[in-house]
């Protein structure tokens, strides 16, 4: 039997709820400003490019590159993956960056490179919460 | 804004009192507020002033702006609880400059107290609660403490510039050499680059000896106008330039991981106000929560070009006897790091500029730059201090 998932989970707020509801459906929902066309993440009700409130949701491709990473060896009591694991910042092909985990590759700097292509993989970690993870493309 | 008026305030206020808590290190017998109070008492005594002289209190921690004044029995006319992380107290120095120049206050007390190791009287409050941006968009991916997140900047710096862990480790080695000259430092045994590289991995590329110590302690400053400074017992340390900036709050939003934009902005503001340049500096006090941080700061502040920070610190350039004395107290890496360490940068700079540093004194030190990080490279504050104006 799988062990109970104990790592921190998000408590969505009104601005972020569409993102986390999209995650449950395995849709990567981002926002775009209708005024300046900037796509952005994390979710908010104003555009961080121009402060317009005229913003819309869209579904991203799930493709991107590994912008930077660290390999976590110790220091946490509860972790989303067994240590060592790759803490990652992915740059989505639509432009925004997001924190995530890189899976499907040894957690070793010999095997993980900045700018490597990556692709989204959803993780249904509890019946209520789904987290975006990425693996090498 | 077309142009700020800060340049008109160059050399108009001075630090006239500076002190730390009686001890720094592991102090389970003292709460955070006790450390604020001890440092405030010591700094006011250093200035030859009393609580009744203070008309502004600038401080931060887990408390409200009311808590430190109440604990000290001071009723200030100006309160400031600006919380931008470890560099807050350097930003407070800029705020002190502004309020003294505006005539809102004449004698400003800035305090820091933190039970970072023993966690006594630290209160609650979770900035990473699950309904905050970091709680929703970083915590679920296993960020834990600061090392995992600072490592993201170091990894990209290594990728962009070819910086090596060996180069970065030099910062720990040089800083430890300064700590050996500071009897109050927590870590005083000599270390080598190999020791740093082979210490246990925390969050690659950051290993244990790339990380600051975790301690308890406090510090405080007394700042006043040039007029008031004339009659006080201490030779004034003049504030020539200050700057503060933020470029993100949570690390995943950092605009460029290999360039510390907040530090570039804060530094440019401080240099412009002061009229000084890096080559004028006798002492650099650059916040070293991790070994990569002073390297990013050396580049951002213009001591070297972007990407050259790793080469810059080679061959003991920042160690005792090197061309640029850096973190002469032994830094956050080896001396003390309470959590918001920025106050200790300022106190050490004042001591050096007054010539009080004994075995680690930088001979003839006249001008110092203090530069801090707040959050995870989120904010920066810079101050340029001098014995002359």
XYZ file of C-alpha atoms in Angstrom:
526
model
C 0.000 0.000 0.000
C 1.243 3.445 -0.893
C 2.239 5.593 2.026
C 0.102 8.607 2.841
C 1.321 11.755 1.033
C 2.566 14.165 3.712
C 4.407 16.940 1.838
C 2.927 20.456 1.737
C -0.044 21.010 -0.541
C -1.514 24.248 -1.866
C -4.597 25.855 -0.370
C -5.995 27.656 -3.423
C -7.144 31.268 -3.221
C -9.748 32.935 -5.481
C -7.020 34.106 -7.879
C -5.351 30.693 -8.154
C -8.371 28.376 -8.024
C -8.692 28.045 -11.843
C -5.055 26.876 -11.981
C -5.476 24.197 -9.334
C -8.862 23.090 -10.708
C -7.215 22.826 -14.128
C -4.457 20.711 -12.590
C -7.072 18.264 -11.314
C -8.245 17.911 -14.943
C -4.595 17.657 -16.119
C -4.766 21.024 -17.880
C -1.942 23.523 -17.365
C -3.830 26.788 -17.065
C -1.914 30.074 -17.419
C -3.078 33.646 -17.781
C -2.528 36.174 -20.521
C -3.106 39.913 -20.502
C -5.553 41.132 -23.152
C -3.976 44.602 -22.984
C -0.254 43.863 -23.429
C -0.448 40.174 -24.490
C 1.982 39.053 -21.768
C 1.502 35.473 -20.608
C 2.252 35.105 -16.919
C 2.426 32.802 -13.912
C 1.693 32.525 -10.935
C -1.999 33.381 -11.189
C -3.172 36.844 -10.200
C -5.984 39.228 -11.062
C -3.682 41.901 -12.509
C -1.100 41.634 -15.257
C 2.433 41.929 -13.795
C 3.512 43.493 -17.094
C 1.105 46.452 -17.161
C -1.289 46.145 -14.185
C -4.281 45.683 -16.482
C -7.191 43.751 -14.965
C -8.293 42.589 -18.413
C -6.746 39.110 -18.230
C -7.814 35.698 -19.541
C -7.011 32.031 -18.897
C -5.645 29.667 -21.518
C -4.226 26.145 -21.594
C -0.466 25.876 -22.053
C 1.284 23.192 -24.097
C 3.235 21.675 -21.218
C 6.490 21.941 -23.136
C 9.472 23.962 -21.965
C 13.079 23.910 -20.875
C 14.774 23.386 -17.527
C 15.896 26.905 -16.643
C 17.687 26.027 -13.411
C 17.642 23.378 -10.699
C 19.054 22.138 -7.446
C 19.379 18.619 -6.131
C 17.930 18.359 -2.671
C 19.814 15.958 -0.408
C 18.749 16.856 3.145
C 17.210 19.426 5.414
C 13.492 18.669 4.998
C 11.293 16.541 7.238
C 8.691 15.791 4.567
C 9.416 15.808 0.854
C 7.338 15.461 -2.318
C 9.725 12.804 -3.661
C 12.355 10.593 -2.012
C 15.672 12.428 -1.506
C 17.715 13.209 -3.467
C 15.292 14.833 -5.894
C 15.477 17.632 -8.446
C 13.919 20.957 -7.497
C 13.425 22.710 -10.811
C 12.434 25.980 -12.404
C 10.973 25.320 -15.823
C 10.593 27.956 -18.513
C 7.390 27.172 -20.393
C 7.378 27.681 -24.147
C 4.711 30.372 -23.618
C 7.283 32.344 -21.596
C 6.439 32.143 -17.879
C 8.580 30.164 -15.446
C 7.319 27.928 -12.687
C 8.811 25.916 -9.849
C 8.332 22.189 -10.160
C 10.169 18.879 -9.818
C 12.086 17.137 -12.582
C 11.430 13.378 -12.610
C 12.394 10.508 -14.869
C 16.111 11.263 -14.645
C 18.747 10.457 -11.992
C 19.031 13.262 -9.420
C 22.638 13.874 -10.357
C 24.216 16.957 -11.984
C 25.801 14.631 -14.539
C 22.330 13.847 -15.874
C 20.554 17.180 -15.435
C 21.454 20.239 -17.513
C 20.135 23.776 -17.636
C 18.166 24.437 -20.845
C 17.385 20.755 -21.476
C 13.922 20.285 -23.077
C 11.275 19.030 -20.668
C 7.635 18.034 -20.851
C 4.816 18.138 -18.324
C 3.735 15.074 -16.350
C 0.876 15.384 -13.870
C 1.129 13.795 -10.435
C -2.168 13.043 -8.658
C -0.568 13.046 -5.209
C -3.855 12.898 -3.244
C -7.505 12.548 -4.252
C -7.775 16.357 -3.954
C -4.415 17.625 -5.212
C -2.544 17.295 -8.484
C 0.930 18.758 -8.943
C 2.688 19.598 -12.206
C 5.994 17.784 -12.629
C 8.276 17.630 -15.666
C 10.453 14.971 -17.249
C 13.083 15.160 -19.988
C 11.378 15.553 -23.382
C 10.669 59.542 -11.203
C 13.094 61.774 -13.044
C 15.754 62.037 -10.405
C 15.815 61.357 -6.692
C 17.086 63.862 -4.157
C 19.184 61.336 -2.293
C 22.392 62.793 -3.704
C 21.625 65.966 -1.746
C 21.651 63.894 1.445
C 25.161 62.557 0.964
C 27.090 62.813 4.215
C 24.241 64.562 6.020
C 23.659 61.890 8.669
C 26.034 59.735 10.665
C 26.088 56.545 12.653
C 27.063 57.677 16.149
C 26.385 54.474 18.066
C 26.816 50.850 17.065
C 26.865 47.680 19.116
C 25.919 44.038 19.239
C 24.314 42.044 22.012
C 26.697 41.123 24.869
C 27.198 37.745 23.246
C 26.324 36.181 19.907
C 26.098 32.459 19.274
C 23.918 29.899 21.026
C 21.977 31.847 23.649
C 19.030 29.751 24.870
C 18.691 32.048 27.900
C 17.673 35.036 25.783
C 14.530 35.799 23.801
C 14.475 37.761 20.561
C 13.172 40.873 22.344
C 15.863 40.548 25.042
C 18.452 40.604 22.251
C 16.862 43.696 20.678
C 16.949 45.395 24.087
C 20.502 44.379 24.938
C 21.771 45.674 21.610
C 19.746 48.893 21.908
C 21.121 49.491 25.403
C 24.674 48.916 24.193
C 24.349 51.111 21.096
C 22.830 54.005 23.030
C 25.580 53.690 25.661
C 28.127 53.718 22.839
C 26.564 56.947 21.528
C 26.349 58.456 25.010
C 22.609 58.875 24.617
C 19.590 57.613 26.529
C 16.158 56.274 25.718
C 14.664 59.753 26.128
C 16.801 61.073 23.282
C 15.344 58.612 20.780
C 12.524 59.872 18.613
C 12.364 57.156 15.955
C 12.588 53.374 16.270
C 13.157 51.277 13.160
C 13.157 47.553 13.605
C 11.763 44.340 12.254
C 11.367 40.690 13.035
C 8.197 38.776 13.777
C 6.750 41.655 15.790
C 4.717 44.764 14.984
C 6.343 48.193 14.935
C 4.919 48.813 18.429
C 6.572 45.926 20.198
C 10.218 47.014 20.382
C 9.363 50.604 21.465
C 7.064 49.240 24.196
C 9.692 46.775 25.426
C 12.292 49.570 25.541
C 9.899 52.106 27.075
C 10.339 54.489 24.167
C 7.469 56.415 22.591
C 8.811 57.367 19.178
C 7.230 59.869 16.843
C 8.200 57.696 13.871
C 7.934 53.918 13.562
C 9.187 51.686 10.793
C 8.823 47.925 10.563
C 9.981 47.489 6.973
C 10.513 43.758 6.497
C 12.455 42.809 3.391
C 14.493 40.038 4.973
C 18.099 40.147 6.140
C 18.959 43.426 4.426
C 16.123 45.268 6.188
C 18.430 47.123 8.568
C 20.455 48.565 5.701
C 17.184 49.784 4.206
C 16.311 51.179 7.641
C 19.508 53.207 7.443
C 18.224 54.798 4.233
C 14.866 55.433 5.902
C 16.676 56.992 8.862
C 18.517 59.280 6.477
C 15.251 60.352 4.880
C 13.414 61.076 8.111
C 16.321 62.942 9.690
C 16.708 65.056 6.558
C 12.946 65.667 6.442
C 12.997 66.816 10.060
C 10.648 64.089 11.255
C 13.191 62.796 13.773
C 16.674 63.643 14.973
C 17.884 60.579 16.872
C 17.024 57.270 15.227
C 17.459 53.860 16.846
C 17.619 50.808 14.563
C 17.484 47.441 16.327
C 17.810 43.764 15.509
C 17.347 40.791 17.800
C 16.761 37.230 16.721
C 16.858 33.886 18.420
C 17.650 32.193 15.145
C 19.148 29.025 16.619
C 17.396 28.671 19.974
C 13.998 29.987 18.760
C 13.186 31.665 22.083
C 10.407 34.269 21.940
C 10.223 34.144 18.170
C 6.428 33.848 17.969
C 4.496 32.212 15.166
C 3.338 33.355 11.767
C 4.026 31.285 8.687
C 5.058 33.275 5.628
C 4.908 30.041 3.651
C 1.361 29.058 4.675
C -0.426 26.978 2.022
C -2.615 29.896 0.887
C 0.307 32.273 0.133
C 2.119 32.429 -3.215
C 5.169 30.518 -1.888
C 2.855 28.093 -0.070
C 0.990 27.330 -3.283
C 3.681 27.567 -5.932
C 6.965 26.606 -4.218
C 6.419 24.666 -0.972
C 4.671 21.716 -2.681
C 7.866 21.024 -4.641
C 10.082 20.550 -1.594
C 11.899 23.858 -1.087
C 12.494 23.477 2.642
C 14.964 26.050 3.908
C 16.957 28.667 1.976
C 19.774 26.403 0.609
C 17.561 24.707 -1.993
C 16.500 28.075 -3.382
C 19.851 29.905 -3.348
C 21.194 26.818 -5.144
C 18.928 27.674 -8.100
C 20.848 30.911 -8.648
C 24.245 29.238 -8.244
C 23.376 26.462 -10.720
C 22.367 28.987 -13.387
C 25.471 31.107 -12.687
C 27.611 27.994 -13.182
C 25.758 27.221 -16.419
C 25.957 30.749 -17.863
C 29.533 31.569 -16.912
C 31.286 28.305 -16.216
C 31.714 29.243 -12.561
C 32.903 26.219 -10.579
C 32.127 24.951 -7.088
C 35.864 25.244 -6.387
C 35.803 28.973 -7.148
C 32.754 29.539 -5.003
C 34.267 27.538 -2.126
C 37.116 30.077 -1.912
C 34.666 32.467 -0.287
C 34.217 30.090 2.658
C 37.986 29.575 2.997
C 38.863 33.290 2.905
C 36.052 34.197 5.268
C 37.154 31.541 7.764
C 40.595 33.177 7.826
C 38.951 36.391 9.017
C 36.942 34.455 11.612
C 40.183 33.105 13.049
C 40.989 36.717 13.954
C 37.632 37.286 15.658
C 37.436 35.724 19.131
C 33.613 35.942 19.051
C 33.301 33.894 15.852
C 31.451 30.598 16.093
C 33.641 28.717 13.578
C 37.394 29.311 13.825
C 39.121 26.121 12.649
C 40.941 26.562 9.331
C 39.287 24.986 6.278
C 40.379 24.245 2.722
C 38.565 24.270 -0.612
C 38.572 20.466 -0.463
C 36.869 20.582 2.937
C 34.089 22.692 1.425
C 33.712 20.473 -1.646
C 33.648 17.263 0.378
C 31.336 18.509 3.114
C 27.947 16.860 2.888
C 25.586 17.902 0.109
C 22.605 19.943 1.239
C 21.150 21.115 -2.072
C 23.592 20.743 -4.955
C 25.565 22.816 -5.793
C 25.433 23.993 -2.162
C 27.202 21.815 0.405
C 27.334 22.268 4.172
C 30.390 24.546 4.287
C 28.843 26.781 1.619
C 26.142 27.622 4.184
C 26.112 30.224 6.943
C 25.972 29.259 10.587
C 22.715 29.604 12.526
C 22.932 31.607 15.734
C 21.233 33.948 18.189
C 22.172 37.585 18.608
C 21.321 41.210 18.151
C 22.701 44.519 17.017
C 21.688 48.164 17.025
C 22.661 51.499 15.530
C 22.093 55.102 16.550
C 21.818 57.507 13.621
C 21.575 61.278 13.782
C 22.096 64.548 11.936
C 25.477 66.131 11.309
C 24.577 68.917 13.759
C 23.735 66.574 16.584
C 26.698 64.308 15.801
C 29.160 67.174 16.486
C 28.511 67.076 20.237
C 28.518 63.312 20.725
C 31.325 61.173 22.110
C 31.971 59.006 19.071
C 33.678 60.036 15.876
C 30.833 59.966 13.341
C 30.709 57.349 10.596
C 29.111 59.197 7.702
C 26.446 57.755 5.465
C 27.596 58.689 1.963
C 25.180 56.639 -0.074
C 22.261 54.250 0.279
C 20.020 52.257 -2.023
C 17.311 49.649 -1.733
C 15.506 47.532 -4.318
C 13.446 44.420 -4.882
C 13.111 42.361 -8.046
C 10.900 39.481 -6.863
C 9.702 37.851 -3.670
C 9.657 34.111 -4.356
C 12.732 32.699 -6.084
C 10.841 31.102 -8.986
C 9.976 34.666 -10.072
C 13.615 35.843 -10.120
C 14.000 37.704 -13.424
C 17.551 36.491 -14.134
C 18.987 33.721 -11.967
C 22.597 34.487 -12.893
C 22.356 38.257 -12.356
C 21.200 39.723 -9.068
C 19.026 42.538 -10.401
C 17.983 43.858 -6.997
C 21.634 44.258 -6.063
C 22.428 45.978 -9.346
C 19.651 48.512 -8.702
C 20.413 49.102 -5.009
C 24.123 49.358 -5.748
C 23.701 51.822 -8.608
C 21.594 54.049 -6.367
C 24.092 53.949 -3.525
C 27.159 54.557 -5.713
C 25.417 57.437 -7.519
C 24.419 59.099 -4.257
C 27.862 58.682 -2.699
C 29.968 59.712 -5.667
C 32.230 56.789 -4.713
C 33.151 53.777 -6.830
C 34.264 50.250 -5.983
C 37.960 51.170 -6.200
C 37.432 53.722 -3.384
C 36.384 51.006 -0.956
C 38.747 49.714 1.756
C 36.304 47.157 3.128
C 33.410 45.198 1.627
C 30.805 43.767 3.973
C 28.735 41.594 1.630
C 25.990 39.408 3.057
C 27.128 35.779 2.859
C 24.208 33.529 3.694
C 25.796 31.177 1.157
C 29.157 31.334 -0.624
C 27.543 32.255 -3.942
C 25.912 35.398 -2.523
C 29.034 37.612 -2.184
C 30.093 36.491 -5.673
C 26.766 37.680 -7.085
C 27.154 40.908 -5.086
C 30.727 41.575 -6.267
C 29.440 41.388 -9.840
C 26.257 43.383 -9.192
C 28.120 46.141 -7.349
C 30.714 46.481 -10.096
C 33.792 45.108 -8.303
C 34.173 42.866 -11.337
C 32.300 42.153 -14.555
C 29.276 39.836 -14.700
C 30.495 36.255 -14.620
C 33.925 37.112 -13.224
C 33.051 36.817 -9.531
C 34.432 33.301 -9.266
C 37.815 34.348 -10.649
C 37.753 37.561 -8.589
C 37.787 35.788 -5.217
C 40.653 33.424 -6.179
C 44.023 33.471 -4.430
C 42.707 35.006 -1.241
C 41.825 38.370 -2.756
C 39.157 38.871 -0.078
C 41.103 37.156 2.746
C 43.372 38.864 5.324
C 46.201 40.465 3.377
C 44.199 40.426 0.137
C 43.434 43.428 -2.047
C 39.784 43.637 -0.966
C 39.159 42.794 2.699
C 35.672 41.260 2.773
C 33.529 40.171 5.695
C 36.223 40.812 8.268
C 34.069 39.683 11.201
C 34.084 36.183 9.725
C 30.762 36.728 7.996
C 27.544 34.823 8.213
C 29.572 31.831 7.090
C 31.797 31.676 10.187
C 31.000 34.486 12.632
C 27.275 34.613 13.263
C 23.999 34.488 11.342
C 20.822 35.071 13.267
C 18.488 34.861 10.257
C 18.391 38.555 9.363
C 22.139 39.104 9.471
C 22.314 42.516 7.762
C 22.712 44.460 11.005
C 26.058 42.754 11.647
C 27.428 44.037 8.333
C 26.814 47.612 9.465
C 28.142 47.146 13.000
C 31.369 45.570 11.731
C 31.837 48.341 9.150
C 31.455 50.969 11.887
C 33.974 49.166 14.105
C 36.460 48.916 11.233
C 36.056 52.571 10.290
C 36.628 53.525 13.919
C 39.724 51.324 14.058
C 38.407 49.102 16.861
C 38.992 45.689 15.294
C 42.277 44.604 16.872
C 43.857 41.638 15.138
C 41.510 41.855 12.155
C 41.700 45.638 11.725
C 41.990 46.796 8.119
C 44.782 49.361 8.395
C 43.629 52.867 7.568
C 40.117 51.815 6.574
C 38.204 54.928 5.539
C 35.389 53.775 3.282
C 33.230 50.658 3.446
C 30.381 49.238 1.425
C 27.713 47.168 3.159
C 25.382 45.128 1.027
C 22.621 42.767 2.053
C 20.249 40.234 0.610
C 16.664 39.905 1.719
C 14.483 36.881 1.156
C 15.971 34.654 -1.553
C 17.958 37.298 -3.464
C 14.571 39.046 -3.500
C 15.642 42.381 -2.099
C 18.879 44.247 -1.683
C 20.042 47.212 0.295
C 23.397 48.934 0.008
C 25.126 51.517 2.170
C 28.418 53.301 1.652
C 29.959 54.525 4.868
C 33.041 56.627 5.475
C 35.095 58.350 8.133
C 35.094 61.427 5.917
C 32.423 63.258 3.991
